[in-house]
PDB file of C-alpha atoms and ligand atoms in Angstrom:
ATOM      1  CA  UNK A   4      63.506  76.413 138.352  1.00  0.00           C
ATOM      2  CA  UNK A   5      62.571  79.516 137.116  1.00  0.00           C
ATOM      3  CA  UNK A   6      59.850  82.156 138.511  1.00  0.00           C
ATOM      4  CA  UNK A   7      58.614  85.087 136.806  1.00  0.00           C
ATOM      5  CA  UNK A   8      56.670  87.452 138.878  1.00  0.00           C
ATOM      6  CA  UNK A   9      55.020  90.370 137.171  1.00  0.00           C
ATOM      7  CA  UNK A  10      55.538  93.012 140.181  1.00  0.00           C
ATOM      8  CA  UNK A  11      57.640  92.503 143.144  1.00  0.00           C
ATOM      9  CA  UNK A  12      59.102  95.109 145.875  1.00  0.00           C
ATOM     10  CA  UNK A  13      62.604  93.376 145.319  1.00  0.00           C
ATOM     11  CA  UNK A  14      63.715  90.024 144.108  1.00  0.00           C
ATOM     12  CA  UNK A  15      66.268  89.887 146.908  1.00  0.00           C
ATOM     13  CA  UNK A  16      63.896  90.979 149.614  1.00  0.00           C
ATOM     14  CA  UNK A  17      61.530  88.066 148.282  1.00  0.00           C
ATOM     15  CA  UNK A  18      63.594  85.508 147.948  1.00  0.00           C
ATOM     16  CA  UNK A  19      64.897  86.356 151.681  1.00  0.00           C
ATOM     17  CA  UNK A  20      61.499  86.159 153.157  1.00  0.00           C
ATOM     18  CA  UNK A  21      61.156  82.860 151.065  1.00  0.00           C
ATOM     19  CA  UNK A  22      64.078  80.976 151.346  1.00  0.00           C
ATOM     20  CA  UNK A  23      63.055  77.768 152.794  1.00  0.00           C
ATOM     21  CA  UNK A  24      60.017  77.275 150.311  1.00  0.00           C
ATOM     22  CA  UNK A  25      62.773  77.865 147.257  1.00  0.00           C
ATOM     23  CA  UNK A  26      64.761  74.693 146.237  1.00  0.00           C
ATOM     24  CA  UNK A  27      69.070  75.248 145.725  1.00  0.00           C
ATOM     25  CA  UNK A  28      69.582  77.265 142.654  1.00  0.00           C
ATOM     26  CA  UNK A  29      65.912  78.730 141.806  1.00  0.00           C
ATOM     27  CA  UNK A  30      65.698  81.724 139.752  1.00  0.00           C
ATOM     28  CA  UNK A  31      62.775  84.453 140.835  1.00  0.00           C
ATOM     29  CA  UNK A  32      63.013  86.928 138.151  1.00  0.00           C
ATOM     30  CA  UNK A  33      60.750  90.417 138.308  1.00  0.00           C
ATOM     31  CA  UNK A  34      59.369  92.456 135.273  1.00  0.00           C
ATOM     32  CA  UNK A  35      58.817  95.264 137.874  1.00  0.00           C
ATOM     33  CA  UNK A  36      60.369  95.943 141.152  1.00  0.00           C
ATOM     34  CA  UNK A  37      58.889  98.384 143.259  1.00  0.00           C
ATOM     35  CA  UNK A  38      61.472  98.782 145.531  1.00  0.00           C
ATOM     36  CA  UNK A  39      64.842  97.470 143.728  1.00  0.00           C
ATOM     37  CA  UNK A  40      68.175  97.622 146.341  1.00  0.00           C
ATOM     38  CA  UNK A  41      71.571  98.075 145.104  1.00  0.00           C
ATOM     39  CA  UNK A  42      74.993  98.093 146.852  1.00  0.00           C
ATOM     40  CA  UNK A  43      75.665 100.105 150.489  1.00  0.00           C
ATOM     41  CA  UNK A  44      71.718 101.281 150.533  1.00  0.00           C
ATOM     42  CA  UNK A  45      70.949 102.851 146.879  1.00  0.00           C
ATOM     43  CA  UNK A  46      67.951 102.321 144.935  1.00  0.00           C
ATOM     44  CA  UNK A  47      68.268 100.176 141.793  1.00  0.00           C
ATOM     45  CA  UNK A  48      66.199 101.226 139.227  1.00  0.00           C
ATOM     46  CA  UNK A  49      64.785  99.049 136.192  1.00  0.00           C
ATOM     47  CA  UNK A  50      62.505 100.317 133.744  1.00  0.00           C
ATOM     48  CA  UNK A  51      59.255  97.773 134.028  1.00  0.00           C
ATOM     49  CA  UNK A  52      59.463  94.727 131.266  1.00  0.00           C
ATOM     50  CA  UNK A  53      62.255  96.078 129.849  1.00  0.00           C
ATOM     51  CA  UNK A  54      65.160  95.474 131.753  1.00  0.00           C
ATOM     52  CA  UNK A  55      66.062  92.123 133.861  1.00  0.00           C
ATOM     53  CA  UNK A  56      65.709  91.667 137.539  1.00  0.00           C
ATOM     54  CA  UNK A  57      66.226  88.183 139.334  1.00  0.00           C
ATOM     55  CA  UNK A  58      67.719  86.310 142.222  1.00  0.00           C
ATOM     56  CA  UNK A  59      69.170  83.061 142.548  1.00  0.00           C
ATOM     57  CA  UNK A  60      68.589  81.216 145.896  1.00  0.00           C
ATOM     58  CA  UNK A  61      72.061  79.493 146.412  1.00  0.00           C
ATOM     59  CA  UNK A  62      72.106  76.656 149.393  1.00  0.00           C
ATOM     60  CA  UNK A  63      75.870  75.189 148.844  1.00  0.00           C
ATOM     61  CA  UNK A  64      78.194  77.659 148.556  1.00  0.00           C
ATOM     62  CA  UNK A  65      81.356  78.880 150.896  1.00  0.00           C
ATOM     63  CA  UNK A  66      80.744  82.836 150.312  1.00  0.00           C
ATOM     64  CA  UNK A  67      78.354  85.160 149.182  1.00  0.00           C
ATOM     65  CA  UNK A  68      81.730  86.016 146.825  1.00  0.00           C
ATOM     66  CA  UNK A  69      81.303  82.670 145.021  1.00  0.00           C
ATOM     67  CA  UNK A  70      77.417  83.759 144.522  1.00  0.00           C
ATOM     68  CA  UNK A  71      78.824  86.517 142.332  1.00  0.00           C
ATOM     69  CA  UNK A  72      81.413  85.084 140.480  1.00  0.00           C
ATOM     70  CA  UNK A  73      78.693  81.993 139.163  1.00  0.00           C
ATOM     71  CA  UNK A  74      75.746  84.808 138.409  1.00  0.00           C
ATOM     72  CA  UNK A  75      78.460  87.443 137.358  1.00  0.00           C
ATOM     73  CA  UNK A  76      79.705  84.564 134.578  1.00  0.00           C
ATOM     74  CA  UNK A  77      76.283  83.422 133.508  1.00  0.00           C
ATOM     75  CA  UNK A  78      75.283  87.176 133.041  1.00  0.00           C
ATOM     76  CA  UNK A  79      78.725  87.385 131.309  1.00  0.00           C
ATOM     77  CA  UNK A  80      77.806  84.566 128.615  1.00  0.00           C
ATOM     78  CA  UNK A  81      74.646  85.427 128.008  1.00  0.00           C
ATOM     79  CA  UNK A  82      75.389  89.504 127.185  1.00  0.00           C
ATOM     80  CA  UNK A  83      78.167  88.034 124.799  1.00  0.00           C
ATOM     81  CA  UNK A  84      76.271  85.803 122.893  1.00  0.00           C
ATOM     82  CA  UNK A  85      73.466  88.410 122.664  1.00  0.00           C
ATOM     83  CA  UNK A  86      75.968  91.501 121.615  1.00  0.00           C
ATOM     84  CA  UNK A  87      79.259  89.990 120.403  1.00  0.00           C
ATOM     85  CA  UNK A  88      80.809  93.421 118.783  1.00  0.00           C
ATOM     86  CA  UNK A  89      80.606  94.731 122.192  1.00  0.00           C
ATOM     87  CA  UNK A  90      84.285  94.661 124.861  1.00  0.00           C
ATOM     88  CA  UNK A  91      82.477  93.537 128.272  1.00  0.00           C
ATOM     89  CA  UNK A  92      84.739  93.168 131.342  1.00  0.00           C
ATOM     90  CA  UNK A  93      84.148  92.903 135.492  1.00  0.00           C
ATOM     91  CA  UNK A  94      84.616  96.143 137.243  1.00  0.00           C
ATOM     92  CA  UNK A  95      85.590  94.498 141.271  1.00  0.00           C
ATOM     93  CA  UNK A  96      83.824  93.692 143.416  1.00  0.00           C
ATOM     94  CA  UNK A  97      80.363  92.943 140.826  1.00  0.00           C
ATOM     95  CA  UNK A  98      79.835  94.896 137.914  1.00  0.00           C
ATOM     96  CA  UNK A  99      79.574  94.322 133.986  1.00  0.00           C
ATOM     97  CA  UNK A 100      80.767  96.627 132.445  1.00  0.00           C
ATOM     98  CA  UNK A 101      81.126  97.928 128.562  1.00  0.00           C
ATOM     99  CA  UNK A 102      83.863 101.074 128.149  1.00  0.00           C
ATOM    100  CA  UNK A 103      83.406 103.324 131.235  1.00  0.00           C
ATOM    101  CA  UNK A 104      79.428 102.502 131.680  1.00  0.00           C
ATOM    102  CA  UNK A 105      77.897  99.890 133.414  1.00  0.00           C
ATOM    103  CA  UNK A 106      75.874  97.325 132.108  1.00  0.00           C
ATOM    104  CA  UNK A 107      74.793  95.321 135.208  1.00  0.00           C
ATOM    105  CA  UNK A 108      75.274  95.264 138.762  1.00  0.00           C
ATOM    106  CA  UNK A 109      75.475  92.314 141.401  1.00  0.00           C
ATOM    107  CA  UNK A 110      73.803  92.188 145.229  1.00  0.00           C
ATOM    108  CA  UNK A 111      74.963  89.099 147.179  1.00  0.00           C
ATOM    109  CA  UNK A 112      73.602  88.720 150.756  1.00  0.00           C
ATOM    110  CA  UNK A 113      74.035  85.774 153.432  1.00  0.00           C
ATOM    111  CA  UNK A 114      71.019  84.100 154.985  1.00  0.00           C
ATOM    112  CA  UNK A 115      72.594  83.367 158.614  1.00  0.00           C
ATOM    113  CA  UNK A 116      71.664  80.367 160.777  1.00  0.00           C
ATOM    114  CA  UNK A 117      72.960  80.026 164.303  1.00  0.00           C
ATOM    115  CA  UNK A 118      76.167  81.689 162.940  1.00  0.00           C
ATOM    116  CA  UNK A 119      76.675  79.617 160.065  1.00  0.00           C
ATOM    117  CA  UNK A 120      76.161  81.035 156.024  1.00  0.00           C
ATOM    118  CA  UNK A 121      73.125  79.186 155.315  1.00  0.00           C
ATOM    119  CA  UNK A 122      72.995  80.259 151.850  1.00  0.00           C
ATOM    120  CA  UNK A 123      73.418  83.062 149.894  1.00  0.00           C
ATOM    121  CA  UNK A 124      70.574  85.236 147.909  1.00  0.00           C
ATOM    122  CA  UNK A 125      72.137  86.780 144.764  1.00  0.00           C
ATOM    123  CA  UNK A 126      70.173  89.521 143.047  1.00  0.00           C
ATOM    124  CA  UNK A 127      71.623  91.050 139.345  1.00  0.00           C
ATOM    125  CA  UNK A 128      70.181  93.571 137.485  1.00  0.00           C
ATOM    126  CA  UNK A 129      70.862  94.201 133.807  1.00  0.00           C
ATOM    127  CA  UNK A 130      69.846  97.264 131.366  1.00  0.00           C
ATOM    128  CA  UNK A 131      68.573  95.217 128.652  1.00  0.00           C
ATOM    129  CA  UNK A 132      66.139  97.643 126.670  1.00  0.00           C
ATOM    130  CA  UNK A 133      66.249 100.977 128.705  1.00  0.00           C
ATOM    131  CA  UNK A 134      66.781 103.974 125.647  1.00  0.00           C
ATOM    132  CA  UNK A 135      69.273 107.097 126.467  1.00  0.00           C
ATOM    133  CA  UNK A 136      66.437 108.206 128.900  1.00  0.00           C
ATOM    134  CA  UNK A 137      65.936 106.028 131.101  1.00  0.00           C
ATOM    135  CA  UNK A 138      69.777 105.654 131.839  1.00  0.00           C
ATOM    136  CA  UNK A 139      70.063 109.178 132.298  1.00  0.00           C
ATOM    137  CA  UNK A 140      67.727 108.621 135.350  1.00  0.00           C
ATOM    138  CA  UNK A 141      70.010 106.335 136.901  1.00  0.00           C
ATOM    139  CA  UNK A 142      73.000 109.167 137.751  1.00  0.00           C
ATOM    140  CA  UNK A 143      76.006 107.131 137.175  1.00  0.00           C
ATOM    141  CA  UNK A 144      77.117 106.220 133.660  1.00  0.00           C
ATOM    142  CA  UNK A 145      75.074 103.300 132.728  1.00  0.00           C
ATOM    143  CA  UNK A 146      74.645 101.590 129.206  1.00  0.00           C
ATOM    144  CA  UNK A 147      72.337  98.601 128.129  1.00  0.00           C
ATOM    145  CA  UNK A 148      72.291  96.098 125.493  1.00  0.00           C
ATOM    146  CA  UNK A 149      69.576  98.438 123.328  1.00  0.00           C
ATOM    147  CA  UNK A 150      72.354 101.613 123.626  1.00  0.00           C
ATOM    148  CA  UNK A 151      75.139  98.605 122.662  1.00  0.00           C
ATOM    149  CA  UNK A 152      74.023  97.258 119.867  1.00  0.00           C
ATOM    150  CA  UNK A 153      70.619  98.941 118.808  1.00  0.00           C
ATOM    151  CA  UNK A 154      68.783  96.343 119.106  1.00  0.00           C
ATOM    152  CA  UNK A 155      65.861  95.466 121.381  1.00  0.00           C
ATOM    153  CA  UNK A 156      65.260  91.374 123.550  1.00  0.00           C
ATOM    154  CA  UNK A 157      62.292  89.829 124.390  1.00  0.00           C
ATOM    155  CA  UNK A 158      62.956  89.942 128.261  1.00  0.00           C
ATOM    156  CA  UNK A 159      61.928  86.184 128.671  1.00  0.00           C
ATOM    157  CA  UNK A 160      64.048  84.611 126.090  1.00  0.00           C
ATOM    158  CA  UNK A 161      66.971  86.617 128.046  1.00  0.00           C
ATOM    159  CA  UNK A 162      65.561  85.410 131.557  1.00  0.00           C
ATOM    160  CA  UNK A 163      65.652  81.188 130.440  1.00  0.00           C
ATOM    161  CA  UNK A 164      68.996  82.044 128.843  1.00  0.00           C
ATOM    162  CA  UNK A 165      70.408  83.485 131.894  1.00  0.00           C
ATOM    163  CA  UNK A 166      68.405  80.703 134.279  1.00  0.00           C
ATOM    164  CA  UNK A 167      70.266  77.826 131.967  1.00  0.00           C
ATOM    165  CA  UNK A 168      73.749  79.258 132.385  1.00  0.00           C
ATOM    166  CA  UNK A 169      73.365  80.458 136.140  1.00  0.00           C
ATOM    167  CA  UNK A 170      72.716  76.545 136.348  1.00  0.00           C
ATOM    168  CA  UNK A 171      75.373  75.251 134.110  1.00  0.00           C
ATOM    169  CA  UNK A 172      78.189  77.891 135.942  1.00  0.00           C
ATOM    170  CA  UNK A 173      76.857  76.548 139.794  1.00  0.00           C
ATOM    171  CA  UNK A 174      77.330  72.986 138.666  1.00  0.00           C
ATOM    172  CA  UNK A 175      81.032  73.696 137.356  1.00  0.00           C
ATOM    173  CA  UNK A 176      81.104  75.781 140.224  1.00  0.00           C
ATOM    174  CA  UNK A 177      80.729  72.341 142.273  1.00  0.00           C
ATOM    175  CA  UNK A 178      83.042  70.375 140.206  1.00  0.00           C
ATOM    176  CA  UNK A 179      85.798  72.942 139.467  1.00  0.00           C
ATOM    177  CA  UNK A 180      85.400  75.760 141.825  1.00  0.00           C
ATOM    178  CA  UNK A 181      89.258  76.830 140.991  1.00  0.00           C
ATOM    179  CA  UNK A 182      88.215  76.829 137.265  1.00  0.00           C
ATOM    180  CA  UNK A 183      85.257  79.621 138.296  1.00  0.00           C
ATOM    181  CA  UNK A 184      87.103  81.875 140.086  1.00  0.00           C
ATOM    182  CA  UNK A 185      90.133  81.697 137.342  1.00  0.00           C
ATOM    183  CA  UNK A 186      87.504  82.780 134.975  1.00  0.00           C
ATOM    184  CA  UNK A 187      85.902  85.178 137.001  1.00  0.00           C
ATOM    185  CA  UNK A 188      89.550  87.006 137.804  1.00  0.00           C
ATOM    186  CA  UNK A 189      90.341  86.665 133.950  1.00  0.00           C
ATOM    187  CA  UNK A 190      87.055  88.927 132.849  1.00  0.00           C
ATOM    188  CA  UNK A 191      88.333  91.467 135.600  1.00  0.00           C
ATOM    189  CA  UNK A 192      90.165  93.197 132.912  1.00  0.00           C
ATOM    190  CA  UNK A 193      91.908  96.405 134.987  1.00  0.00           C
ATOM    191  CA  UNK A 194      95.340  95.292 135.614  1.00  0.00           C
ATOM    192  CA  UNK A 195      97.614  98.267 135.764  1.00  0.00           C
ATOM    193  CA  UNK A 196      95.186 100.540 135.585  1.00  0.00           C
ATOM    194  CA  UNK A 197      94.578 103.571 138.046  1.00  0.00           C
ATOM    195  CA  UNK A 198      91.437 103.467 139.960  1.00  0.00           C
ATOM    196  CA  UNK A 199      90.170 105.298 142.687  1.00  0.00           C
ATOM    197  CA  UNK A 200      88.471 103.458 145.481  1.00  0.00           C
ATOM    198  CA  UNK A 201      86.124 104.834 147.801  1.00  0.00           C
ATOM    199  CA  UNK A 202      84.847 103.590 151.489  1.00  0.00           C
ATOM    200  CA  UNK A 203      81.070 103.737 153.235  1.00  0.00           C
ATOM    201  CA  UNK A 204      82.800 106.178 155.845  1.00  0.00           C
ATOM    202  CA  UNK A 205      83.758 109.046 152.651  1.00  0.00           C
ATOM    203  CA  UNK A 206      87.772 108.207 152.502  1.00  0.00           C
ATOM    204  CA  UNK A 207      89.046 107.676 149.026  1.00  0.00           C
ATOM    205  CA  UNK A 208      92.659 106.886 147.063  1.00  0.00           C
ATOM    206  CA  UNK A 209      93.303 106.557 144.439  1.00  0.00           C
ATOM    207  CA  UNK A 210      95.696 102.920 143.892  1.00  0.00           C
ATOM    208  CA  UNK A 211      96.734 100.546 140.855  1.00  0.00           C
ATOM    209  CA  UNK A 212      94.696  97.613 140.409  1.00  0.00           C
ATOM    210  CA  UNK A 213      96.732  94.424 140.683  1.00  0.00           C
ATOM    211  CA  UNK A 214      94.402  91.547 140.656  1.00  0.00           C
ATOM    212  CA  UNK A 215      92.190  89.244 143.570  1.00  0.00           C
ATOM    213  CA  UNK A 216      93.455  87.385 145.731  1.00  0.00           C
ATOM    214  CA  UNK A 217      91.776  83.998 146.353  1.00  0.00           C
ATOM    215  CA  UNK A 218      88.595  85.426 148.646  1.00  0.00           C
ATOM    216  CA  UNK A 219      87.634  87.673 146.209  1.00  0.00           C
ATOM    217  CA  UNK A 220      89.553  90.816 147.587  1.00  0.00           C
ATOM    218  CA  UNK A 221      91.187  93.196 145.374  1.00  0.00           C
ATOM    219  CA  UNK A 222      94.636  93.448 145.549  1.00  0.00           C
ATOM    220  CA  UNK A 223      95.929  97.162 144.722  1.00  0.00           C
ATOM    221  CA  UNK A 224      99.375  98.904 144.559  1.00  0.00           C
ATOM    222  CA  UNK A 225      98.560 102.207 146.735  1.00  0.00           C
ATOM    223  CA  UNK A 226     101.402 104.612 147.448  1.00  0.00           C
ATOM    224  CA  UNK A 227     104.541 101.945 146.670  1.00  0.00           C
ATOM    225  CA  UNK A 228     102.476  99.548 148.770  1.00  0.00           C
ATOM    226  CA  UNK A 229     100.423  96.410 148.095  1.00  0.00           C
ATOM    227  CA  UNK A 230      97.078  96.893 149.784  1.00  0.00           C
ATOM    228  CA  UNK A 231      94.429  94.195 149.927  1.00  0.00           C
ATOM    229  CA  UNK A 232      90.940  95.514 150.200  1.00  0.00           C
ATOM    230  CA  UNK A 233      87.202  93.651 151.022  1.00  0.00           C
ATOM    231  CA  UNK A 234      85.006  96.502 150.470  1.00  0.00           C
ATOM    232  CA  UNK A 235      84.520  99.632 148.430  1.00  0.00           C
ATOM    233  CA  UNK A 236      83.865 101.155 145.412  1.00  0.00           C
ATOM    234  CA  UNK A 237      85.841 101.304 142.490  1.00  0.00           C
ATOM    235  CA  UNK A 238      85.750 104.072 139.800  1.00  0.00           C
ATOM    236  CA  UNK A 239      88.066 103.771 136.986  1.00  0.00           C
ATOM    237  CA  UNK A 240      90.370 106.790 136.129  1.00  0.00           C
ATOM    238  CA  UNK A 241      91.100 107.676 132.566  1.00  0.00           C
ATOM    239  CA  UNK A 242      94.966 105.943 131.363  1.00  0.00           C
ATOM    240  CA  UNK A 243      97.310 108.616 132.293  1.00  0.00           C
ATOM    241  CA  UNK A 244      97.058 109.670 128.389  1.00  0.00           C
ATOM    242  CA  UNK A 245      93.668 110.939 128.641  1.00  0.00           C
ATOM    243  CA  UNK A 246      93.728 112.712 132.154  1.00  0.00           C
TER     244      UNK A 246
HETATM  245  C1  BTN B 318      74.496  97.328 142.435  1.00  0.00           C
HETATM  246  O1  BTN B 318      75.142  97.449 141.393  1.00  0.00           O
HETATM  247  O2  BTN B 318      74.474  98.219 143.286  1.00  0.00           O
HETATM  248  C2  BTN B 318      73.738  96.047 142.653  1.00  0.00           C
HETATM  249  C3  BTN B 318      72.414  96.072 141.947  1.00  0.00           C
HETATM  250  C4  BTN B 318      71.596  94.809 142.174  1.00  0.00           C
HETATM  251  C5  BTN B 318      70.202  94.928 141.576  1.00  0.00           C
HETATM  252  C6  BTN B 318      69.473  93.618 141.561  1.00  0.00           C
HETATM  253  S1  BTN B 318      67.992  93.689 140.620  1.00  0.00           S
HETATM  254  C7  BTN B 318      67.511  92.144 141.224  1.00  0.00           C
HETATM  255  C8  BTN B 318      67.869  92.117 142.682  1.00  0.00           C
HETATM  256  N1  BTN B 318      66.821  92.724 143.474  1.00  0.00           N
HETATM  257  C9  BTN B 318      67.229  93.822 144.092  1.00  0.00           C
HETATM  258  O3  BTN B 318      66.524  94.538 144.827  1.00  0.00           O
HETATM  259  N2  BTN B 318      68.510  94.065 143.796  1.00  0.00           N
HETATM  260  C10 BTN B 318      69.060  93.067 142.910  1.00  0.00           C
END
């Protein structure tokens, strides 16, 4: 099921407020968002009809991890069949990335019930068609498929695509769940590189990424020690050639 809503605060926020009226895997997708939420508080911004916001409604799942390893790999698919000159990898714990910019970004939050995860509302953004501009607004370095490959998409052809294969991933997600979060880990492409993580309360440290563990947490080789970490942000630092 797919819904396309012309102006929305926030796909996530909606699909919160809505969850029992939405059947297990529905899409609501947005070609505006008035009020678009990223990760730890920031804004998300999308430039109106040309860039893809939706949420998927997910009833069955074990974490909101899961959520974003199925959407993450759908979003995956669909960016590679549209652009496939372009090198697109997972930066942990949710991005798409292309080089050192970021193509997409993932929000996964639990609907709670009596202390149980009753489901899990999964909200990515993707630059589809934004020009040099409108990425400059967003104050990180951010690419889209338009800056990729010079070419512009018709927003709803992307949207069914991405509906299809958000479907297709949750149902092998359901009969192989090992074989989705091999995949996911394999697109994570940063092994033995240096990163630098940083925390909500301002600490950073800079580590050497050495994979996910099981749950989704990176795994990270920080002063001769291995460190497992659930939260954070990762930047990637330039291979010790280049710094
Ligand atoms: C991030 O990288 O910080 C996560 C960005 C998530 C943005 C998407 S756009 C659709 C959905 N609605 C929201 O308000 N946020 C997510």
């Amino acid at each position: 099921m797919l819904v396309v809503l012309d102006q929305v605060d926030s796909t996530n926020t909606f699909l919160k407020n809505h969850f029992d009226e939405f059947p297990d895997g529905a899409v609501v997708a947005a070609l505006e968002q008035t009020a678009g939420r990223g990760r730890l508080g920031r804004p998300w911004l999308q430039q109106k009809n040309n860039d893809i916001a939706l949420s998927v409604v997910f009833k069955k799942l074990e974490t909101g991890f899961h959520a974003g390893a199925i959407v993450g790999l759908a979003a995956l698919e669909v960016a590679r069949e549209a652009m496939p000159q372009s090198e697109l990898f997972f930066k942990w714990p949710n991005d798409l990335y292309s080089a050192d910019k970021k193509l997409a970004g993932i929000l996964s939050e639990g609907i709670w019930r009596q202390g149980r995860l009753a489901g899990v509302v999964c909200g990515i953004g993707i630059n589809v068609n934004s020009d040099e501009n409108a990425l400059c607004a967003i104050g990180q370095p951010a690419t889209s498929f338009f800056a990729l490959c010079g070419q512009k998409f018709e927003i709803k052809n992307l949207l069914e695509r991405l509906e299809k294969s958000i479907a297709r991933h949750y149902i092998k997600y359901e009969r192989e769940r090992a074989r989705i979060l091999h995949d996911w880990r394999r697109e994570n492409r940063l092994l033995g590189r240096m990163i630098e993580l940083s925390f909500p309360d301002g600490k950073r440290l800079e580590a050497q990424f050495s994979g996910i563990d099981d749950d989704g947490n990176l795994i990270a080789l920080c002063n001769g020690e291995t460190t497992v970490f659930g939260c954070g942000d990762v930047k990637i630092l330039p291979s010790p050639a280049k710094r």
